[in-house]
mmCIF file of C-alpha atoms and ligand atoms in Angstrom:
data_model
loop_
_atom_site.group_PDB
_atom_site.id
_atom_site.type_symbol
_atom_site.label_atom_id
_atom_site.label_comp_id
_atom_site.label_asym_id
_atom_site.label_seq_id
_atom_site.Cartn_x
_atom_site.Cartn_y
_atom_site.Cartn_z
ATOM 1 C CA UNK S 190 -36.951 2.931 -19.399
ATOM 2 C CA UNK S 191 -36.931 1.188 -15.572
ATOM 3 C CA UNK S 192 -33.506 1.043 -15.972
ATOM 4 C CA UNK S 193 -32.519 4.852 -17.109
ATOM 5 C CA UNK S 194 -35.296 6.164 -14.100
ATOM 6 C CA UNK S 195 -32.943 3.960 -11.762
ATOM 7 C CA UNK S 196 -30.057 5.817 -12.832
ATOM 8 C CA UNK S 197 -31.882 8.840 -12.540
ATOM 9 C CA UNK S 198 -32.417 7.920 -8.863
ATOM 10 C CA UNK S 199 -29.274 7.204 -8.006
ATOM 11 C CA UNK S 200 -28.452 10.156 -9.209
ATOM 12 C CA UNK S 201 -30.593 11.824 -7.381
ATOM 13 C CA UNK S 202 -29.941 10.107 -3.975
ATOM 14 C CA UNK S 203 -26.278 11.481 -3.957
ATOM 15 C CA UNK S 204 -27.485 15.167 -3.811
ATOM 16 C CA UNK S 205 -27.402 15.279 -0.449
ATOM 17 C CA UNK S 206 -23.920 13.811 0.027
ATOM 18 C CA UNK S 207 -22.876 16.250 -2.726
ATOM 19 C CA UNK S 208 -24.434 19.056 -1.082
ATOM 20 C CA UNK S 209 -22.604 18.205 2.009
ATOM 21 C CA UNK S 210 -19.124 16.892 1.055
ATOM 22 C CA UNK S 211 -18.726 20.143 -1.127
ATOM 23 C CA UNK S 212 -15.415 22.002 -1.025
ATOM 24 C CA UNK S 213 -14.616 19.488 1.651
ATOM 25 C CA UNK S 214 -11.305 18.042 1.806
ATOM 26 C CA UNK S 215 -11.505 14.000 2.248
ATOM 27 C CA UNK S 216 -8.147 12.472 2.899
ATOM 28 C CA UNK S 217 -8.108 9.086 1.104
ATOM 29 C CA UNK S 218 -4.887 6.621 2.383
ATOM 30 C CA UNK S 219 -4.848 4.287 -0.857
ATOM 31 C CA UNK S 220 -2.975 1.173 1.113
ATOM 32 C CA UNK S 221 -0.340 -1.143 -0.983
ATOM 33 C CA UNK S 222 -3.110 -4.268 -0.648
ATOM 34 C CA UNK S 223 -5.929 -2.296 -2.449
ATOM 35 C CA UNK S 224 -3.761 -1.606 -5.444
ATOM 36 C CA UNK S 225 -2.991 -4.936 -6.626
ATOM 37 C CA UNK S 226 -4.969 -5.395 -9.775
ATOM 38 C CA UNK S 227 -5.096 -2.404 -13.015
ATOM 39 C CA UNK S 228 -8.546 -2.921 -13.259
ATOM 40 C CA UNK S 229 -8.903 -1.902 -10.129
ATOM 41 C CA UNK S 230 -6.592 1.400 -10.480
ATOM 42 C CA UNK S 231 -8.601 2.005 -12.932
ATOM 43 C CA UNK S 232 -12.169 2.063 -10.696
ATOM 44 C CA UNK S 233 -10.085 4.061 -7.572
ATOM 45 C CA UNK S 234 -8.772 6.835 -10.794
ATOM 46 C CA UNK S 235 -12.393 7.368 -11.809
ATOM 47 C CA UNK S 236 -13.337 7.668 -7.994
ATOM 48 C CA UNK S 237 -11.265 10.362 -7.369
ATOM 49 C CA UNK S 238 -11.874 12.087 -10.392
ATOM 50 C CA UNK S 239 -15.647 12.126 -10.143
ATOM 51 C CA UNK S 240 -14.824 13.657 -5.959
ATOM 52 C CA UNK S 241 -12.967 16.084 -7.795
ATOM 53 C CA UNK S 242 -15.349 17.088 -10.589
ATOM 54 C CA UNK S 243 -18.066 17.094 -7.733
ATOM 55 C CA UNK S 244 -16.198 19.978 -5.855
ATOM 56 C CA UNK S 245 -14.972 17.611 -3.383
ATOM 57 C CA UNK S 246 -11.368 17.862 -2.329
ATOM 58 C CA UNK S 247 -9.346 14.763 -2.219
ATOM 59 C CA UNK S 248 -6.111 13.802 -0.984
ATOM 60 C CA UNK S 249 -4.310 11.228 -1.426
ATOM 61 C CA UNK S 250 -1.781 9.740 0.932
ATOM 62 C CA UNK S 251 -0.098 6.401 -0.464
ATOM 63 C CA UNK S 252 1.138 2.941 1.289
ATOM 64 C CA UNK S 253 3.109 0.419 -0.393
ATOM 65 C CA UNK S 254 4.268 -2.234 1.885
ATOM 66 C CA UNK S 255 4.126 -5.065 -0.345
ATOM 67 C CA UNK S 256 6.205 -3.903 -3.044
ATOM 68 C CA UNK S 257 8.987 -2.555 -1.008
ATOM 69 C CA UNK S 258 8.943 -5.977 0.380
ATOM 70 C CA UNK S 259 8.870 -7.912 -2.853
ATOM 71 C CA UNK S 260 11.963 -5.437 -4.277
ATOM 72 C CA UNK S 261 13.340 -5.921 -0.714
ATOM 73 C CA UNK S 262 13.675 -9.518 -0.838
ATOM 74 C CA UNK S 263 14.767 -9.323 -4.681
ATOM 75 C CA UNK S 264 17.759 -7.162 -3.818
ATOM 76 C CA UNK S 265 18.365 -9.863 -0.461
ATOM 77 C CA UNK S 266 17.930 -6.980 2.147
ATOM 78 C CA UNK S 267 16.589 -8.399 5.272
ATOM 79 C CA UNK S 268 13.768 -6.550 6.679
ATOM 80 C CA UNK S 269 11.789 -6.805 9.803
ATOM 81 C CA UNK S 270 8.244 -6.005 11.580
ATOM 82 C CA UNK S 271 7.859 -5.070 14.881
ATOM 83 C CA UNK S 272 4.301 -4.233 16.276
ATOM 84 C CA UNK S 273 3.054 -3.962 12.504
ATOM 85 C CA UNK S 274 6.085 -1.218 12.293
ATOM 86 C CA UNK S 275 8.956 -2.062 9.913
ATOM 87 C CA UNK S 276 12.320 -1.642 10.737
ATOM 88 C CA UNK S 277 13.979 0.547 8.522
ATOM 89 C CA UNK S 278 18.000 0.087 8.027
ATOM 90 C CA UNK S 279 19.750 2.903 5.984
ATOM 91 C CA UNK S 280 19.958 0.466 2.881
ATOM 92 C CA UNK S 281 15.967 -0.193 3.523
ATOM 93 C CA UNK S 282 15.509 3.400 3.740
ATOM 94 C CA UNK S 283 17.295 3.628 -0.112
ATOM 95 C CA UNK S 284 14.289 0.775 -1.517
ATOM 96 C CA UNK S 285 11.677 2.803 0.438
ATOM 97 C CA UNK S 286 12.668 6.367 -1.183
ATOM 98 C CA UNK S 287 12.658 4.424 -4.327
ATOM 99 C CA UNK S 288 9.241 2.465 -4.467
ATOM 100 C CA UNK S 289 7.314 4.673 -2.779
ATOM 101 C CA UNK S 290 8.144 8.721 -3.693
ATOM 102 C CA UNK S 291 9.883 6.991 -7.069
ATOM 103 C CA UNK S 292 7.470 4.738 -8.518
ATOM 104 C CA UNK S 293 4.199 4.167 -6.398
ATOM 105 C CA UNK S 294 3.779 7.755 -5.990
ATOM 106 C CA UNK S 295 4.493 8.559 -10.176
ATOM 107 C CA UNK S 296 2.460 5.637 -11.423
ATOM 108 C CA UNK S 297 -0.907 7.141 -8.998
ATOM 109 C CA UNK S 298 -0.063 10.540 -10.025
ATOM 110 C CA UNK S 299 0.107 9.488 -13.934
ATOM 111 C CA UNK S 300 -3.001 7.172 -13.582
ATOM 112 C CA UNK S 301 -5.209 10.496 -11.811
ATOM 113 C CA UNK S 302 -3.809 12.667 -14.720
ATOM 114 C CA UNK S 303 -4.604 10.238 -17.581
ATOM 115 C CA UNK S 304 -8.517 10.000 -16.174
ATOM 116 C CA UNK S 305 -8.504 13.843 -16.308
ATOM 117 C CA UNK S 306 -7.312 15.405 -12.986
ATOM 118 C CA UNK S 307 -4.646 17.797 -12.031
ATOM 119 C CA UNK S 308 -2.705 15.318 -9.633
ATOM 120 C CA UNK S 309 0.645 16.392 -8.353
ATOM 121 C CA UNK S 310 2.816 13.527 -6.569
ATOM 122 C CA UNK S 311 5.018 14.699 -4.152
ATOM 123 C CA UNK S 312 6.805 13.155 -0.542
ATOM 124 C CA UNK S 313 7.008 14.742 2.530
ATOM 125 C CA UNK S 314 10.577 15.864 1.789
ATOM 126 C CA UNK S 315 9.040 18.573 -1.275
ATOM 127 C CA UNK S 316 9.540 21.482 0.580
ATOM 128 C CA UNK S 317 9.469 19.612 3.613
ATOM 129 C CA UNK S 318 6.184 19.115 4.442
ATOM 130 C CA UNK S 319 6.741 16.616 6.679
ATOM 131 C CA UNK S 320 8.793 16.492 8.982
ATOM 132 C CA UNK S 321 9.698 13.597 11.509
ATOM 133 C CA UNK S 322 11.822 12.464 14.477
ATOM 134 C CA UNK S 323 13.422 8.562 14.937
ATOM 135 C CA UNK S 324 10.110 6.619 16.392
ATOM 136 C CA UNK S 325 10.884 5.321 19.886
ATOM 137 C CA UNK S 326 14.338 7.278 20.162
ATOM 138 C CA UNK S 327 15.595 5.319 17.295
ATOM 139 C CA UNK S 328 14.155 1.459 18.043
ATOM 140 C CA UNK S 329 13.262 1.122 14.387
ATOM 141 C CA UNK S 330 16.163 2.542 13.096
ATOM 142 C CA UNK S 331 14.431 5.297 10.017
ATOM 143 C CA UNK S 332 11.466 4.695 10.624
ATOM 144 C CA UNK S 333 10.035 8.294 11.902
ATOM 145 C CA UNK S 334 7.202 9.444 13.526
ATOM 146 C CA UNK S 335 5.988 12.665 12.521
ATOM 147 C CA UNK S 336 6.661 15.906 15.053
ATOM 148 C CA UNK S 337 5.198 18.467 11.920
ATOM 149 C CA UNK S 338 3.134 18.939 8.575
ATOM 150 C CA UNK S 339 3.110 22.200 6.584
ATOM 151 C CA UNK S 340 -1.017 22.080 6.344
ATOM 152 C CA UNK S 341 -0.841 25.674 4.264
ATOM 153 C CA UNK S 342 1.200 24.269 1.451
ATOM 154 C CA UNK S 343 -0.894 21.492 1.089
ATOM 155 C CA UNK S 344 -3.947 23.659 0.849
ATOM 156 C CA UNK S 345 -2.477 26.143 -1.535
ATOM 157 C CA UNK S 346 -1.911 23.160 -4.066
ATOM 158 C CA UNK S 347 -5.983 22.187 -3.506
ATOM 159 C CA UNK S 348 -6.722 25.990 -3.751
ATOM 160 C CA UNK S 349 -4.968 25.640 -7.224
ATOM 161 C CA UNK S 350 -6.962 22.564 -8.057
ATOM 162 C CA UNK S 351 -4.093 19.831 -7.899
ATOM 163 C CA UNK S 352 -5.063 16.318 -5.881
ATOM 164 C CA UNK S 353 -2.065 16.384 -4.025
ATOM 165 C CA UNK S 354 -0.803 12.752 -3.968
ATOM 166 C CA UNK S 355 1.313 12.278 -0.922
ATOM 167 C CA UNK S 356 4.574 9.542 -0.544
ATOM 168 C CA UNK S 357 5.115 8.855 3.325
ATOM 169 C CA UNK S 358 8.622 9.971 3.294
ATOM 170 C CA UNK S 359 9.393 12.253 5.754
ATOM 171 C CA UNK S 360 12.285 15.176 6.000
ATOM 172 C CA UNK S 361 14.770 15.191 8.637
ATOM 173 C CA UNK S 362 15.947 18.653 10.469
ATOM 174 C CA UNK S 363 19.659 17.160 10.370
ATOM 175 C CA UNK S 364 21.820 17.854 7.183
ATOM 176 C CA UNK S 365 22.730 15.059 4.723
ATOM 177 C CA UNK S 366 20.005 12.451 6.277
ATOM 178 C CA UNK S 367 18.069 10.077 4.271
ATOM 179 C CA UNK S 368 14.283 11.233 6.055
ATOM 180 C CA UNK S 369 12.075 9.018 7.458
ATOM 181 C CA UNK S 370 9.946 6.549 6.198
ATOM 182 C CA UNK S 371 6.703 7.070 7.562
ATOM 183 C CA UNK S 372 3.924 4.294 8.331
ATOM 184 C CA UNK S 373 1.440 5.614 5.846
ATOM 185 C CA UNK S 374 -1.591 5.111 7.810
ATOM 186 C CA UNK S 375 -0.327 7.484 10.254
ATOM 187 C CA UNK S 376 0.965 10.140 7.706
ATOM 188 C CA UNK S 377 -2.770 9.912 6.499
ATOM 189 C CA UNK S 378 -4.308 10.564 9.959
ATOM 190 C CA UNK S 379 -1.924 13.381 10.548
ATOM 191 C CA UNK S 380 -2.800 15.198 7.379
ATOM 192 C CA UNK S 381 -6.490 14.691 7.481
ATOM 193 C CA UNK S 382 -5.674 16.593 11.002
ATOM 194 C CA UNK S 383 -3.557 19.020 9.674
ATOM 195 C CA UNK S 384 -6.246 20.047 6.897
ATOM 196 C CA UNK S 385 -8.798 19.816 9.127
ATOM 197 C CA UNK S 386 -10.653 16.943 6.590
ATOM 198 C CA UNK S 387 -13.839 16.115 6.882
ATOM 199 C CA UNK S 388 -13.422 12.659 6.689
ATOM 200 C CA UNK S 389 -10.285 10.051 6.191
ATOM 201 C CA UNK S 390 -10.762 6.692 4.181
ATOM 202 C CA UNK S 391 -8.218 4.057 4.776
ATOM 203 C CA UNK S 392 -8.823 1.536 1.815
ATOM 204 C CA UNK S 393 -7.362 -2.342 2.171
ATOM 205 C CA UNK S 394 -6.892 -5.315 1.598
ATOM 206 C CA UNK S 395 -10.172 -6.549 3.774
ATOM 207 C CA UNK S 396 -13.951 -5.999 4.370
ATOM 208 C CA UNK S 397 -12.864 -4.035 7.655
ATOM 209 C CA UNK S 398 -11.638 -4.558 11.210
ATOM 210 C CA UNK S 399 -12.374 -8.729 12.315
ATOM 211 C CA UNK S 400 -13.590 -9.817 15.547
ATOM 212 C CA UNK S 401 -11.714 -13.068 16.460
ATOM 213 C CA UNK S 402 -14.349 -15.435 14.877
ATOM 214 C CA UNK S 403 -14.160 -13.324 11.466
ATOM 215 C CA UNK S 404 -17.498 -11.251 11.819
ATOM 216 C CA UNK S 405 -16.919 -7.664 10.628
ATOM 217 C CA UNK S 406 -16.877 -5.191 12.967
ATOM 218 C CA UNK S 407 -18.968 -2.124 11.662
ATOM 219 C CA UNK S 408 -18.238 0.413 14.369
ATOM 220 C CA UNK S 409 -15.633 0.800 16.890
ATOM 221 C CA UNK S 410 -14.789 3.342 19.470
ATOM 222 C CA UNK S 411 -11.556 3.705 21.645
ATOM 223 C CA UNK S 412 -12.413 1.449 24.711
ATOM 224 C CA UNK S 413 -13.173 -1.459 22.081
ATOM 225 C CA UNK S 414 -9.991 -1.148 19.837
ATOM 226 C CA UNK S 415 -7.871 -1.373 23.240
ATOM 227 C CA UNK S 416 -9.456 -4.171 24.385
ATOM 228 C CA UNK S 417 -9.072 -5.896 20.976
ATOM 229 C CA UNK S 418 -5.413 -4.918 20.249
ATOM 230 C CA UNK S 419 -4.987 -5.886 24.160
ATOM 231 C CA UNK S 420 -6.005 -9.925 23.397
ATOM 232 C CA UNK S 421 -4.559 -9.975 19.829
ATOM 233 C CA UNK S 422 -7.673 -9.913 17.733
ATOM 234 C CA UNK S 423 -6.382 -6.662 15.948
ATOM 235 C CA UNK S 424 -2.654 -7.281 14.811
ATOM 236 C CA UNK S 425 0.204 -6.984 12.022
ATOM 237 C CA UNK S 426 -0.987 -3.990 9.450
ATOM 238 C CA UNK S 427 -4.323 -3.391 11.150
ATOM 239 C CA UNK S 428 -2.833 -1.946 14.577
ATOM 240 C CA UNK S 429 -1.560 1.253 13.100
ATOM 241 C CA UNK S 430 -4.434 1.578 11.183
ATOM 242 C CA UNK S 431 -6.909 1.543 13.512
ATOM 243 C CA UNK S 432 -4.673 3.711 16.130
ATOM 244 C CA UNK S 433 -4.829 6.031 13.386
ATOM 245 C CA UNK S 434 -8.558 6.047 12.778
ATOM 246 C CA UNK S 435 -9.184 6.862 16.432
ATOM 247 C CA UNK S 436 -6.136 9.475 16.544
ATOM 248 C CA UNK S 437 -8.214 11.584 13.931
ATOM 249 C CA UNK S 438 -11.510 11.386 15.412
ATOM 250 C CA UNK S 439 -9.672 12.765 18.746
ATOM 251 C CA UNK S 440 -7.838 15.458 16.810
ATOM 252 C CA UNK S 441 -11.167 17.399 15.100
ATOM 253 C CA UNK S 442 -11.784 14.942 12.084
ATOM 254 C CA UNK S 443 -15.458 14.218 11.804
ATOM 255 C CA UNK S 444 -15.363 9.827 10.825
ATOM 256 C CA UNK S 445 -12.527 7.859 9.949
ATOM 257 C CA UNK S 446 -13.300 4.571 8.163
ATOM 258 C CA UNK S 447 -11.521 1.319 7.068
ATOM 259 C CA UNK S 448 -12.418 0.274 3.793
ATOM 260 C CA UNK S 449 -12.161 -2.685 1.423
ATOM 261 C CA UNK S 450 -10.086 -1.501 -1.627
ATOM 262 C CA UNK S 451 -10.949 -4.463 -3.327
ATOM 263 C CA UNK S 452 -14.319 -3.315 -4.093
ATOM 264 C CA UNK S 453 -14.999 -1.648 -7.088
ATOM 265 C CA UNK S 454 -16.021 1.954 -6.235
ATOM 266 C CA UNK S 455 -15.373 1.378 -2.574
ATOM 267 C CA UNK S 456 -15.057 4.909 -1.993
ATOM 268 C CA UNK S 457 -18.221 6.087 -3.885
ATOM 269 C CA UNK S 458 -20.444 3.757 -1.933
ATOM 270 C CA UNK S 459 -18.814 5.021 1.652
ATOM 271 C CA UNK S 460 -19.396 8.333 0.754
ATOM 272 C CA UNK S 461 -22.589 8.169 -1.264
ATOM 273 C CA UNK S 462 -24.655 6.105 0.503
ATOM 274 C CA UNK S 463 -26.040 6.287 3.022
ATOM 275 C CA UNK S 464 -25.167 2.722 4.878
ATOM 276 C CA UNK S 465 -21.752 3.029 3.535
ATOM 277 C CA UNK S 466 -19.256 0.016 4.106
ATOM 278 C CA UNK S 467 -16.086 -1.056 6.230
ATOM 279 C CA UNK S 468 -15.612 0.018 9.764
ATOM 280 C CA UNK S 469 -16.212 3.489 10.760
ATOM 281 C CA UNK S 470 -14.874 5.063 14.431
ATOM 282 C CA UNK S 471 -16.484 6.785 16.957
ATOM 283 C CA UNK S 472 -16.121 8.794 19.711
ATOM 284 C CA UNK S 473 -18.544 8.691 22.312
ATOM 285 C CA UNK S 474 -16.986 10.860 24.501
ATOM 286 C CA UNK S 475 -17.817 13.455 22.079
ATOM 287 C CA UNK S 476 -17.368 16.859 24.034
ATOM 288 C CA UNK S 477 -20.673 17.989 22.300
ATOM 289 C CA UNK S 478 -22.699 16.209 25.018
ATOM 290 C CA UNK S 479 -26.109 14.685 24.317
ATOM 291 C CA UNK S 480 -24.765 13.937 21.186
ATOM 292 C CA UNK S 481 -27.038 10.467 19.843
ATOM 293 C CA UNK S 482 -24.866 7.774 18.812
ATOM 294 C CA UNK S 483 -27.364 6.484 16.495
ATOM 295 C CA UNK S 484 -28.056 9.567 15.083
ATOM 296 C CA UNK S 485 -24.131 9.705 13.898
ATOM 297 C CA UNK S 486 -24.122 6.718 12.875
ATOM 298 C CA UNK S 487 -26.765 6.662 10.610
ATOM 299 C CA UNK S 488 -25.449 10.118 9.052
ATOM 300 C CA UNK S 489 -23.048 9.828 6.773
ATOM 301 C CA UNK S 490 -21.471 12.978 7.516
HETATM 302 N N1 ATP D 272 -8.720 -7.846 13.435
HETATM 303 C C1 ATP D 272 -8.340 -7.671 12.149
HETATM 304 N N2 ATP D 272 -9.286 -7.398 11.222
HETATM 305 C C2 ATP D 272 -8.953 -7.223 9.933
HETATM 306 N N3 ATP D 272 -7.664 -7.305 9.453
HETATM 307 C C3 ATP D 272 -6.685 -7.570 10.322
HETATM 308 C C4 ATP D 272 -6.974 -7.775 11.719
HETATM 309 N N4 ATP D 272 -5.796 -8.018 12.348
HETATM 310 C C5 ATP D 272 -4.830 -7.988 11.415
HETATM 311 N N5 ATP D 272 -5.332 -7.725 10.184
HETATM 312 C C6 ATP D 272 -4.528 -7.651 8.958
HETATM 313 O O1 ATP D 272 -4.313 -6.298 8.572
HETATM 314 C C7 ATP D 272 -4.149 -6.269 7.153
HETATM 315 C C8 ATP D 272 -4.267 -4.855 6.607
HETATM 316 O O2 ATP D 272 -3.085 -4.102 6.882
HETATM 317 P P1 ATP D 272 -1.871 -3.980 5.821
HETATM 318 O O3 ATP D 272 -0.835 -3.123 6.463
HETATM 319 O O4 ATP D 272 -1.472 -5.338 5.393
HETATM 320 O O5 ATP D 272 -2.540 -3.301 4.556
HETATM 321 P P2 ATP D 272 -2.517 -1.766 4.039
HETATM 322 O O6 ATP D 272 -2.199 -0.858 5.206
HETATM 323 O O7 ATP D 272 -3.807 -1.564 3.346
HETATM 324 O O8 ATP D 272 -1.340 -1.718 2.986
HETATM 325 P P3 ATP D 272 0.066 -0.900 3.104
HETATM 326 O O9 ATP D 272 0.604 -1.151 4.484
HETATM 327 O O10 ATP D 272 0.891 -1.474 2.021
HETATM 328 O O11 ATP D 272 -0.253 0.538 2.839
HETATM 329 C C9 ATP D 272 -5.238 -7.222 6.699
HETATM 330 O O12 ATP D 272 -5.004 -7.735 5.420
HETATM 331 C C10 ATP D 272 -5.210 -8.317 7.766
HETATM 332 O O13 ATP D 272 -4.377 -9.391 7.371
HETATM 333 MG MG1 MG D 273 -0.296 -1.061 6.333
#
């Protein structure tokens, strides 16, 4: 009987999130590390399914790093990083197209579908939704940054009741080009922007952003993740990431927050709870002034 009241409770203690988070659009960046294991796919369908049940609006915008790195090495393509940034060759860009909008963003869109949702996978190049530039005047060869998103097509397919599931491939405005691939945290931090989300999840591969002795960092502003990307203490994976995070909050996006994708339910405790997990951003400089810092943190809004 204890047990069934708890469940009750729990229950219960979500209404407020519900009531909150309804007909809200919550961009979720599901990164390459937090997919690793099918039991977890299986925790991250039901997630989003449950969101989407609840009235909530997710979106899904995909990474998938580690398996265009395992198919690059396979296939003896050599590949490299630069500021967490990969260098994308023409014959890269082929493996990209091909793990990512080919099978990464099929095998989410068939999981979603097989739990019970209406999930639609498409890449930025389906009617060109997004569309991107050479990053740094060409520096990392296809790899884009993004100069436009087509928001309104996006929110017709939600209107519909699809979970759009996003692959961060990018269209080019010149003829006969192979697109852009697209860093995935940033495609998610553009389209949380572009929807004008409520909130942006970034699920990983860790507990959340590491000072340099390894304790978790539970909040961060702007000041502190330039200080910590300026001595090294943020690097690789994590620096786009976190320059995304603090992109959105600037742009009109309520929280961003990094979050361990290797916890079951990850996303149902951030958004359901009301400690949450993972790292969330702030901005102090809030324009609303007088704004209480402790008040937003403590409201998971
Ligand atoms: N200060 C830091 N705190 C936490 N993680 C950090 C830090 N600096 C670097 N990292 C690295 O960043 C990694 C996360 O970024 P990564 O790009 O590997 O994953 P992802 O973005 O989730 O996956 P994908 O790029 O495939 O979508 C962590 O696993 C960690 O090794
Ligand atoms: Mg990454």
């Amino acid at each position: 009987m204890q047990d069934k009241h708890q469940k009750v409770q729990t229950l219960l203690d979500a209404i407020p999130y519900i009531k909150k988070f309804n007909s809200k659009t919550i961009v979720i960046k599901y990164g390459g590390s937090a997919q690793t294991s099918p039991e977890l796919q299986e925790k991250f369908a039901q997630d989003i399914v449950l969101l989407s049940l609840l009235g909530i609006n997710p979106v899904i915008v995909h990474g998938g790093g580690a398996r265009i790195s395992e198919l690059l090495e396979k296939l003896e393509i050599k590949s490299e990083f630069i500021d967490g940034h990969r260098v994308t060759s023409k014959e890269t860009m082929r493996v990209v197209e091909m793990v990512l909008s080919g099978e990464i963003n099929k095998n989410i869109t068939s999981l979603l579908n097989h739990h019970g949702a209406k999930a639609i996978g498409i890449s930025g190049k389906d009617s060109a939704i997004i569309k991107a530039r050479p990053k740094d005047g060409g520096k990392f060869g296809y790899t884009g940054e993004i100069t436009e998103i087509n928001g309104d097509l996006i929110n017709n397919l939600i209107k519909e009741g699809f979970i759009p599931v996003i692959a961060p491939i990018a269209d080019s405005a010149e003829p006969n080009h192979p697109g852009f691939n697209i860093n995935a945290d940033f495609a998610a931090s553009k389209v949380a922007v572009a929807l004008g989300a409520q909130k942006v999840l970034f699920l990983t591969d860790i507990i959340g952003v590491l000072d340099k002795a390894g304790v978790h960092l539970t909040t961060l502003d702007k000041e502190q993740v330039e200080a910590y990307k300026a001595d090294g203490t943020i690097a690789g994976g994590m620096i786009p990431k976190v320059d995304s995070c603090i992109e959105t909050i600037h742009d009109g996006v309520n929280k961003a927050h990094i979050i361990d994708g290797r916890v079951e339910h990850s996303i149902l405790l951030e958004l359901f709870t009301k400690d949450g997990i993972g790292t969330q951003f702030l901005r102090r400089d809030n324009p609303n002034n007088g704004i209480d810092i402790e008040k937003l943190l403590n409201e998971n809004d």
